[in-house]
PDB file of C-alpha atoms in Angstrom:
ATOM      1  CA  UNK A  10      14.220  19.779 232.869  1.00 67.00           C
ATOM      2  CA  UNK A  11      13.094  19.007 236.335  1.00 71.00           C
ATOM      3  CA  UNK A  12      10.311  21.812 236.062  1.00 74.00           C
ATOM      4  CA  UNK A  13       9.213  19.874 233.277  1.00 71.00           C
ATOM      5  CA  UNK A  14       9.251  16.691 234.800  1.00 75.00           C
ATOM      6  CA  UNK A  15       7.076  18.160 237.775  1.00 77.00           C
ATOM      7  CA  UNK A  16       4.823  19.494 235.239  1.00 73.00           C
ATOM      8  CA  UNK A  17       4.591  15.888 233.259  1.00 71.00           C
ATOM      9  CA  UNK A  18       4.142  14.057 237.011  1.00 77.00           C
ATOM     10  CA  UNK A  19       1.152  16.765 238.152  1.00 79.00           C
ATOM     11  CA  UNK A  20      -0.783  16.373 234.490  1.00 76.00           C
ATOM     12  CA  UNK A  21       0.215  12.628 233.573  1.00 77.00           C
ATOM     13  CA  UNK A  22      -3.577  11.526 234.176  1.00 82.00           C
ATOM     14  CA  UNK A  23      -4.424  14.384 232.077  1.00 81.00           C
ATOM     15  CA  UNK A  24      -1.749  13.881 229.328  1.00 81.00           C
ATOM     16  CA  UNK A  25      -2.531   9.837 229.580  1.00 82.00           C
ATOM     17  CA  UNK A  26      -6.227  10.540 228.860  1.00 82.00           C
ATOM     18  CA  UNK A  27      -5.512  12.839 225.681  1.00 85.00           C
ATOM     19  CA  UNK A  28      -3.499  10.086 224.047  1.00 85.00           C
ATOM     20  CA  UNK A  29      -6.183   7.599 224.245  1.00 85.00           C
ATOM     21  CA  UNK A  30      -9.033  10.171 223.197  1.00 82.00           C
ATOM     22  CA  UNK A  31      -7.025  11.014 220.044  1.00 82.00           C
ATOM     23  CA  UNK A  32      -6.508   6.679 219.951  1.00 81.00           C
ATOM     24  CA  UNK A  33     -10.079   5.938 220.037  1.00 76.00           C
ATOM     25  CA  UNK A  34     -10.954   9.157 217.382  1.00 74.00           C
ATOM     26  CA  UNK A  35      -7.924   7.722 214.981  1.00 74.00           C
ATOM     27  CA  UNK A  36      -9.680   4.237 215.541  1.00 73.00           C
ATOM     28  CA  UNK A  37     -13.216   5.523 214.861  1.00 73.00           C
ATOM     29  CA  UNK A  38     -12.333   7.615 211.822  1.00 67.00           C
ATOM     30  CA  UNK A  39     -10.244   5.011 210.277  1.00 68.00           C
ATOM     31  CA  UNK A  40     -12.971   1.718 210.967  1.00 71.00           C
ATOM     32  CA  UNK A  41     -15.998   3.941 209.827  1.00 68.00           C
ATOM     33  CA  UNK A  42     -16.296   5.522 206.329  1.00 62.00           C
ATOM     34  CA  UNK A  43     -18.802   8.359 207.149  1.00 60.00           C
ATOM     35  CA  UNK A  44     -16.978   9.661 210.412  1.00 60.00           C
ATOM     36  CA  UNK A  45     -13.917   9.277 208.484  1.00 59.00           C
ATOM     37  CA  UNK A  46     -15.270  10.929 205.585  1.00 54.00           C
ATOM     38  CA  UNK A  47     -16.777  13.787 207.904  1.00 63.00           C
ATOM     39  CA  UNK A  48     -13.558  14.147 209.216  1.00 60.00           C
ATOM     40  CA  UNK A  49     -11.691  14.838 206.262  1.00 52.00           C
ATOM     41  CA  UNK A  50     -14.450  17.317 205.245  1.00 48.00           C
ATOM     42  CA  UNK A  51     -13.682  19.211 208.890  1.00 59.00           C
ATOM     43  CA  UNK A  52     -10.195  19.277 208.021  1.00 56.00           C
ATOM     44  CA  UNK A  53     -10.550  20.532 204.289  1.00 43.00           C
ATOM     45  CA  UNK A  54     -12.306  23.172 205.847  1.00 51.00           C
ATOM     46  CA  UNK A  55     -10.413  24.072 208.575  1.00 59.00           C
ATOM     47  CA  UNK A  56      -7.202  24.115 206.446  1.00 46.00           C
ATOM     48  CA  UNK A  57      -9.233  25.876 203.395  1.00 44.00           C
ATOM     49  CA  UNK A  58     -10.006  29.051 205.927  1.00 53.00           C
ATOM     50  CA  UNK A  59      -6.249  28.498 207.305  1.00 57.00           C
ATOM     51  CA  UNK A  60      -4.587  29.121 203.751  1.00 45.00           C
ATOM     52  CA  UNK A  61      -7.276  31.841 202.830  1.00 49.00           C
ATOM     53  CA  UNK A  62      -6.047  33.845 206.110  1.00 64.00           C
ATOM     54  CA  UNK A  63      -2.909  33.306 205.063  1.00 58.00           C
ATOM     55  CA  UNK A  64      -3.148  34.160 201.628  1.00 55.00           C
ATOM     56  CA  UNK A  65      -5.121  37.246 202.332  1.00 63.00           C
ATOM     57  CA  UNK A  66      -2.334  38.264 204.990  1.00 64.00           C
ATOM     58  CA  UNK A  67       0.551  37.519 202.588  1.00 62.00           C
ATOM     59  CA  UNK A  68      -2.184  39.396 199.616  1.00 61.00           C
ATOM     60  CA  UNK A  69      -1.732  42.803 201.834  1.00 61.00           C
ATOM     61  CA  UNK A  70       1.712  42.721 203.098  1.00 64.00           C
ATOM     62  CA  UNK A  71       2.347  41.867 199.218  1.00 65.00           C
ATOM     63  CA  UNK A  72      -0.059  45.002 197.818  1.00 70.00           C
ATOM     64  CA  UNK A  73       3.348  47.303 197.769  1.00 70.00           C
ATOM     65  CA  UNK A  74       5.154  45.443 195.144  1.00 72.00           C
ATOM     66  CA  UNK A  75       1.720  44.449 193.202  1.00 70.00           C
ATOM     67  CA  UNK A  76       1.382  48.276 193.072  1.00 74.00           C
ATOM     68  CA  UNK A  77       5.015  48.497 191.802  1.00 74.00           C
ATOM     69  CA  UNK A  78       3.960  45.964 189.093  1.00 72.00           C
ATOM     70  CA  UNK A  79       0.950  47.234 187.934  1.00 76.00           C
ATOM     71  CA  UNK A  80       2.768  50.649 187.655  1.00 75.00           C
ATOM     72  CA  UNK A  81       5.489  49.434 185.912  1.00 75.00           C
ATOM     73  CA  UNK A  82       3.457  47.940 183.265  1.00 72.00           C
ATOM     74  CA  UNK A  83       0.998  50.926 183.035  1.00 74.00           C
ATOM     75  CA  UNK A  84       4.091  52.761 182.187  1.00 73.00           C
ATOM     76  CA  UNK A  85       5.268  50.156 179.553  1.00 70.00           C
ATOM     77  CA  UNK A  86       1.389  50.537 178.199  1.00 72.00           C
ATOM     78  CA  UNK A  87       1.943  54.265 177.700  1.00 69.00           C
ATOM     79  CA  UNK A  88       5.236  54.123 176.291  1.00 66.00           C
ATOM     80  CA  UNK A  89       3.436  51.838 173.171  1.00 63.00           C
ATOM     81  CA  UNK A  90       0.473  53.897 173.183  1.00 64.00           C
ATOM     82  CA  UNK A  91       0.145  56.078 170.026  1.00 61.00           C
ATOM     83  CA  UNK A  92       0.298  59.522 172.379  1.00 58.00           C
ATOM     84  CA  UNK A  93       3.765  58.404 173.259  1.00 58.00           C
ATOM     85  CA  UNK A  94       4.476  59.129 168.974  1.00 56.00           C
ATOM     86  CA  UNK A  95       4.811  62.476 167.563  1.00 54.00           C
ATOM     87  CA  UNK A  96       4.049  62.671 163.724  1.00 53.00           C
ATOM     88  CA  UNK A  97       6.743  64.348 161.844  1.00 49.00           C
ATOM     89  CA  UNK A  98       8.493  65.149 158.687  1.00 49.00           C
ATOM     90  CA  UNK A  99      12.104  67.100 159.080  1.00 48.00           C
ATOM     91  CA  UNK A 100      11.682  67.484 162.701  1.00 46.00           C
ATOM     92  CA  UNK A 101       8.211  69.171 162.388  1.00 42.00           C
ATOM     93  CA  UNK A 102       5.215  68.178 163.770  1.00 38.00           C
ATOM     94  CA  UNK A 103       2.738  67.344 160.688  1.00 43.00           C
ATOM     95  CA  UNK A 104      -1.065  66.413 161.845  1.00 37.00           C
ATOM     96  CA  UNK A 105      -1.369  64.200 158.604  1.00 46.00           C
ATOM     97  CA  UNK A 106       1.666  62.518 158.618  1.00 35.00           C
ATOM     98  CA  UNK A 107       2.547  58.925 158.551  1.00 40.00           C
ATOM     99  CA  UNK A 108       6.053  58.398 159.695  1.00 43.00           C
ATOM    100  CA  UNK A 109       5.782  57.958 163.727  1.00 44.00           C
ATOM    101  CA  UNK A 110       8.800  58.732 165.972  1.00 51.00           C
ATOM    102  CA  UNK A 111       8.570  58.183 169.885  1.00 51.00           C
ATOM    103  CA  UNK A 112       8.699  61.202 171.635  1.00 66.00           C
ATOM    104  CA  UNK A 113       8.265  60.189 175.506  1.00 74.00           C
ATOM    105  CA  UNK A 114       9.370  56.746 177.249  1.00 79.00           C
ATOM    106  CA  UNK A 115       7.193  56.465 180.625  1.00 83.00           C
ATOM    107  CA  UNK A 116       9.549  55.379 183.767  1.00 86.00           C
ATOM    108  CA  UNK A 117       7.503  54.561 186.752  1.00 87.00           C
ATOM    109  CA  UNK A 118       9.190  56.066 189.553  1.00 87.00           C
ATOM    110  CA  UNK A 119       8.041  56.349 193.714  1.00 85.00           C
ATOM    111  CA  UNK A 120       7.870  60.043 195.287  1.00 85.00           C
ATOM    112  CA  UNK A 121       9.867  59.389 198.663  1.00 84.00           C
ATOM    113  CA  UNK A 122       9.785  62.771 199.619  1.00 82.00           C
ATOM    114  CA  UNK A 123       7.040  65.917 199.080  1.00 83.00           C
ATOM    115  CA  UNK A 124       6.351  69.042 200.277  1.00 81.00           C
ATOM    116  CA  UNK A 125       2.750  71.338 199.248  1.00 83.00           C
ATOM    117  CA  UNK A 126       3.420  74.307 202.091  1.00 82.00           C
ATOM    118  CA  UNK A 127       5.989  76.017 200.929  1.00 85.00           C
ATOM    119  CA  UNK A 128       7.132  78.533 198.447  1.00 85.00           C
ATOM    120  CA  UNK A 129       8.983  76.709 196.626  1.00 89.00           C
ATOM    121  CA  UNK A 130       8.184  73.487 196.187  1.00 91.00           C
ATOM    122  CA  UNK A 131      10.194  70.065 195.480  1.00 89.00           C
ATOM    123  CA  UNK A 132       9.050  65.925 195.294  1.00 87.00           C
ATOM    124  CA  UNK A 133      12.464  63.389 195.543  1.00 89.00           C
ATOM    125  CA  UNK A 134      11.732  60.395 193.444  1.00 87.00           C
ATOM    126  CA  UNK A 135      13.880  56.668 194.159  1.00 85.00           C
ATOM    127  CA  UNK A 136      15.055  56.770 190.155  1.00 86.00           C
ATOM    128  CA  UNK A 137      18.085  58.393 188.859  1.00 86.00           C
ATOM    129  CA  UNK A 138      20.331  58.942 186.145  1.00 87.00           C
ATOM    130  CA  UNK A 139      21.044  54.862 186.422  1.00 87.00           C
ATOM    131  CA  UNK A 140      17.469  54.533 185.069  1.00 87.00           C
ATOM    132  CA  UNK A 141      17.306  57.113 182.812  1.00 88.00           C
ATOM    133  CA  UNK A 142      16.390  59.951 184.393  1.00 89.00           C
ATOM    134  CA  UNK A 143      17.640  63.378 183.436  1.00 90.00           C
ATOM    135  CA  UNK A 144      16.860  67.033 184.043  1.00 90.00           C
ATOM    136  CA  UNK A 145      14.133  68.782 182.543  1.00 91.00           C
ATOM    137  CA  UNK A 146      11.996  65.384 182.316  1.00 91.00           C
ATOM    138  CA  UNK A 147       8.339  65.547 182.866  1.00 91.00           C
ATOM    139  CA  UNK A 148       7.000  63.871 185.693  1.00 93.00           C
ATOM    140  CA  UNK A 149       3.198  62.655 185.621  1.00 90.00           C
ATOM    141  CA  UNK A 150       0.726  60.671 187.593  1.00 86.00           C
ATOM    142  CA  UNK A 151      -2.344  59.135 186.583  1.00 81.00           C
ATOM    143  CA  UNK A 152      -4.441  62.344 187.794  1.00 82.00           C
ATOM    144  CA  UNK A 153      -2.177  65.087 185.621  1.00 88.00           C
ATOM    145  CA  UNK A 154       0.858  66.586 185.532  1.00 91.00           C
ATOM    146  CA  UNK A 155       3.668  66.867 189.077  1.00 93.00           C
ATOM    147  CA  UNK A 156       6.689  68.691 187.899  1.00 93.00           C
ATOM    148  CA  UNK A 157       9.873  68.478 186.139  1.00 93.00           C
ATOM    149  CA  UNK A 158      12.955  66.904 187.110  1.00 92.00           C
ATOM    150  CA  UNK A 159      15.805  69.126 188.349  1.00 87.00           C
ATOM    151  CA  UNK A 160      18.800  67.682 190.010  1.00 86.00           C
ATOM    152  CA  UNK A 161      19.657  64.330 188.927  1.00 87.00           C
ATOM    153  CA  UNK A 162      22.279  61.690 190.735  1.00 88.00           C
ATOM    154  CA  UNK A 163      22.809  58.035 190.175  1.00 86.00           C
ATOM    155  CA  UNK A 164      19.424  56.934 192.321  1.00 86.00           C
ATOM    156  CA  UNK A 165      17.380  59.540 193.084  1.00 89.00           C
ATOM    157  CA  UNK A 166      15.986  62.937 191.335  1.00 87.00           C
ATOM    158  CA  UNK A 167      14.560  66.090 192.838  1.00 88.00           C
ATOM    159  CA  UNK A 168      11.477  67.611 191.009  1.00 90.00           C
ATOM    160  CA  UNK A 169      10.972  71.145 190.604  1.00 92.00           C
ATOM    161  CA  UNK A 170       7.177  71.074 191.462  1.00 93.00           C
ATOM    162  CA  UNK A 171       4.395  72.592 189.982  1.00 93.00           C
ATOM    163  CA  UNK A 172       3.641  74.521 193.254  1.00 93.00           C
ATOM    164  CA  UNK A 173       7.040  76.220 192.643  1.00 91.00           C
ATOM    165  CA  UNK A 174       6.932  79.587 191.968  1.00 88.00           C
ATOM    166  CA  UNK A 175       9.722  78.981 188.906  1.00 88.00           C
ATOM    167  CA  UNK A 176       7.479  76.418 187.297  1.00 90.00           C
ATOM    168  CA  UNK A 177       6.213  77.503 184.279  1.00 90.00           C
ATOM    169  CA  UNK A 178       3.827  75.020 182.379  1.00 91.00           C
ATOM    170  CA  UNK A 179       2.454  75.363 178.655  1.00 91.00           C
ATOM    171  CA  UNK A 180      -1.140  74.556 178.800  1.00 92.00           C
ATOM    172  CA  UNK A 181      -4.221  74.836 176.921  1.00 92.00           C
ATOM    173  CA  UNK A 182      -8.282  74.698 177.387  1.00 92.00           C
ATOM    174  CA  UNK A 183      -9.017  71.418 176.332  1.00 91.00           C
ATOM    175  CA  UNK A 184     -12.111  72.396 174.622  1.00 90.00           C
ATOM    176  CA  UNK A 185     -11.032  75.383 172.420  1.00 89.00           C
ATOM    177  CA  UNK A 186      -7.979  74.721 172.316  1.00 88.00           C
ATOM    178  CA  UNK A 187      -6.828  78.381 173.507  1.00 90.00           C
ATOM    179  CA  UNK A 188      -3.189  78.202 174.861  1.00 90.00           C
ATOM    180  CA  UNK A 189      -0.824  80.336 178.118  1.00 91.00           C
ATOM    181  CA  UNK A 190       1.333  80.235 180.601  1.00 92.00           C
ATOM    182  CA  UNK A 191      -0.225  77.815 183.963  1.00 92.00           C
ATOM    183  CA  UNK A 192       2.251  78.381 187.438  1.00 92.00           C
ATOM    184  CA  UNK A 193       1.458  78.705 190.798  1.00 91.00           C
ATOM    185  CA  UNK A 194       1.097  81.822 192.591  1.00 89.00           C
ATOM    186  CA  UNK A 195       2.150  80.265 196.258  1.00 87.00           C
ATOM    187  CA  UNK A 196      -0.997  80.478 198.594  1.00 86.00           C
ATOM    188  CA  UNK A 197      -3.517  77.922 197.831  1.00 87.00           C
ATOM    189  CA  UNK A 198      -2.143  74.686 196.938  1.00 87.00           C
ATOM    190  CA  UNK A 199      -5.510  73.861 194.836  1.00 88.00           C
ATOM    191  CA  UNK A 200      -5.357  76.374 192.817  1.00 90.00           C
ATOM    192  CA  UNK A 201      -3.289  77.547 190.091  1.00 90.00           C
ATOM    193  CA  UNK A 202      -3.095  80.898 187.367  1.00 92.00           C
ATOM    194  CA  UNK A 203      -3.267  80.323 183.585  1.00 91.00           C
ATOM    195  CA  UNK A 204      -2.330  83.753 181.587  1.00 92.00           C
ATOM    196  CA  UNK A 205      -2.480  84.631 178.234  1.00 90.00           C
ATOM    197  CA  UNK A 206      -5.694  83.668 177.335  1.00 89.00           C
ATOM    198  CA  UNK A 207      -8.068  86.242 175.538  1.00 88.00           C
ATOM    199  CA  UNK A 208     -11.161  87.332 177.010  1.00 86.00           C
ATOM    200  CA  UNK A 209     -13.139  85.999 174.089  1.00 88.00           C
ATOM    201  CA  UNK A 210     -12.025  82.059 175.074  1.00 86.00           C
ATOM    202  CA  UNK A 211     -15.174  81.700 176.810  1.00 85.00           C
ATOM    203  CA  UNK A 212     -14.003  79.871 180.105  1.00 88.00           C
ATOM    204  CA  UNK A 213     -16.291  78.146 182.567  1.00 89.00           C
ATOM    205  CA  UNK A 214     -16.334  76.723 185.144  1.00 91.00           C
ATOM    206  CA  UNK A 215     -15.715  72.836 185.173  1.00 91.00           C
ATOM    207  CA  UNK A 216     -13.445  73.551 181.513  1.00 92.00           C
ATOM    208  CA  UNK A 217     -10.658  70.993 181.551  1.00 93.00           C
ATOM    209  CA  UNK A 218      -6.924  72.606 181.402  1.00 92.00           C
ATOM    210  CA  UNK A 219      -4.325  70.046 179.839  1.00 92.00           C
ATOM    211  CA  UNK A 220      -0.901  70.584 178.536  1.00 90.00           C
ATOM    212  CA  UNK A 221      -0.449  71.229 174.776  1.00 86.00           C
ATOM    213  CA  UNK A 222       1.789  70.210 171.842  1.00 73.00           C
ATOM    214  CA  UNK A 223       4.006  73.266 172.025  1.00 77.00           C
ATOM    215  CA  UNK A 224       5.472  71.963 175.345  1.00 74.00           C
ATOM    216  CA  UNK A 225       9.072  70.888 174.969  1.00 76.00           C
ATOM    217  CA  UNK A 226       8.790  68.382 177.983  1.00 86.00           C
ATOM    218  CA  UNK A 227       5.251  68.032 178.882  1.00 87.00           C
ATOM    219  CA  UNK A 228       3.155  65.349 176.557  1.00 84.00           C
ATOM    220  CA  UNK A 229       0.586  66.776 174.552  1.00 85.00           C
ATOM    221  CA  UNK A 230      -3.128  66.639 176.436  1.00 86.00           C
ATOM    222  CA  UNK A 231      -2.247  65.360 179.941  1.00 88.00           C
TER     223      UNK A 231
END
């Protein structure tokens, strides 16, 4: 308190002639209509560029759950989304068929944990068996397929990933239609080994590989 006092004593000239400067701009804006109404256009715009820095601060410490959202309801989009239906009669698949059963429900889910320089490879995701996760799930991202769920507890699940040298995808060229084996052969993490397909496929390069129908867990053309 005294420090303050001392501090009040040395500046009171100071702190006397602020108070009357903001007195006579108070009685200048308030008699006068165009410094009054210049005023309130300062003050519009200082607040304006105030609440945009503030919005655009809150905007990016906010992008994680936006993200979370958007996810969410992508997933909910491909769950309704006619590839989420398999056609079938008698529990077999018939191209022509009108009856429509839903074969995959889409879970959004983060990977928390991931690993691309080993052998065998694993992702742990924050959803478990509480949101209806269980083993031998497929697990997808917007640019293709991840792995398969392996161990499952009540919040989390480990993924057996496709650079795993026991993963063992069904896939097919996308443009003929010619179907093998796809894993992972354990050196280059960009690369994987489709098998089984004849010589006469006619492969080139650029082809697009996606998963087929005869997967038990993978949807068909991701």
């Amino acid at each position: 308190m005294r420090n303050l006092l001392i501090f009040l004593w040395r500046h009171l000239n100071l702190i006397l002639f602020i108070i009357i400067e903001i007195l006579c701009l108070a009685l200048i804006i308030n008699n006068n209509s165009f410094q009054r109404s210049s005023a309130i256009s300062s003050a519009n715009q200082i607040a304006g560029s105030f609440y945009s820095t503030v919005n655009t601060v809150e905007g990016y410490f906010n992008l994680r759950e936006t993200n979370m959202l958007l996810a969410e309801e992508n997933a909910r989009l491909h769950s309704i989304s006619p590839s989420a239906y398999a056609k079938y009669i008698n529990r077999k698949i018939f191209v022509d068929d009108t009856v429509y059963k839903q074969q995959y429900e889409y879970v959004f889910a983060n990977a928390i944990n991931n690993s691309v320089g080993l052998r065998n490879n694993y992702l742990t995701l924050d959803k478990g068996s509480l949101h209806g996760i269980k083993p031998e799930m497929a697990v997808i991202t917007a640019s293709g397929i991840v792995g398969i769920t392996k161990d499952v507890s009540p919040h989390f699940s480990s993924v057996l990933s496709v650079l795993n040298k026991d993963a063992r995808i069904s896939a097919r060229i996308k443009k003929n239609g010619f179907f093998g084996s796809l894993f992972w052969d354990g050196t280059d993490y960009r690369f994987g080994t489709l098998t089984d397909i004849p010589t006469h496929a006619g492969i080139k390069k650029g082809d697009t590989i996606v998963t087929n129908a005869y997967s038990a867990i993978f949807p068909d053309n991701v």
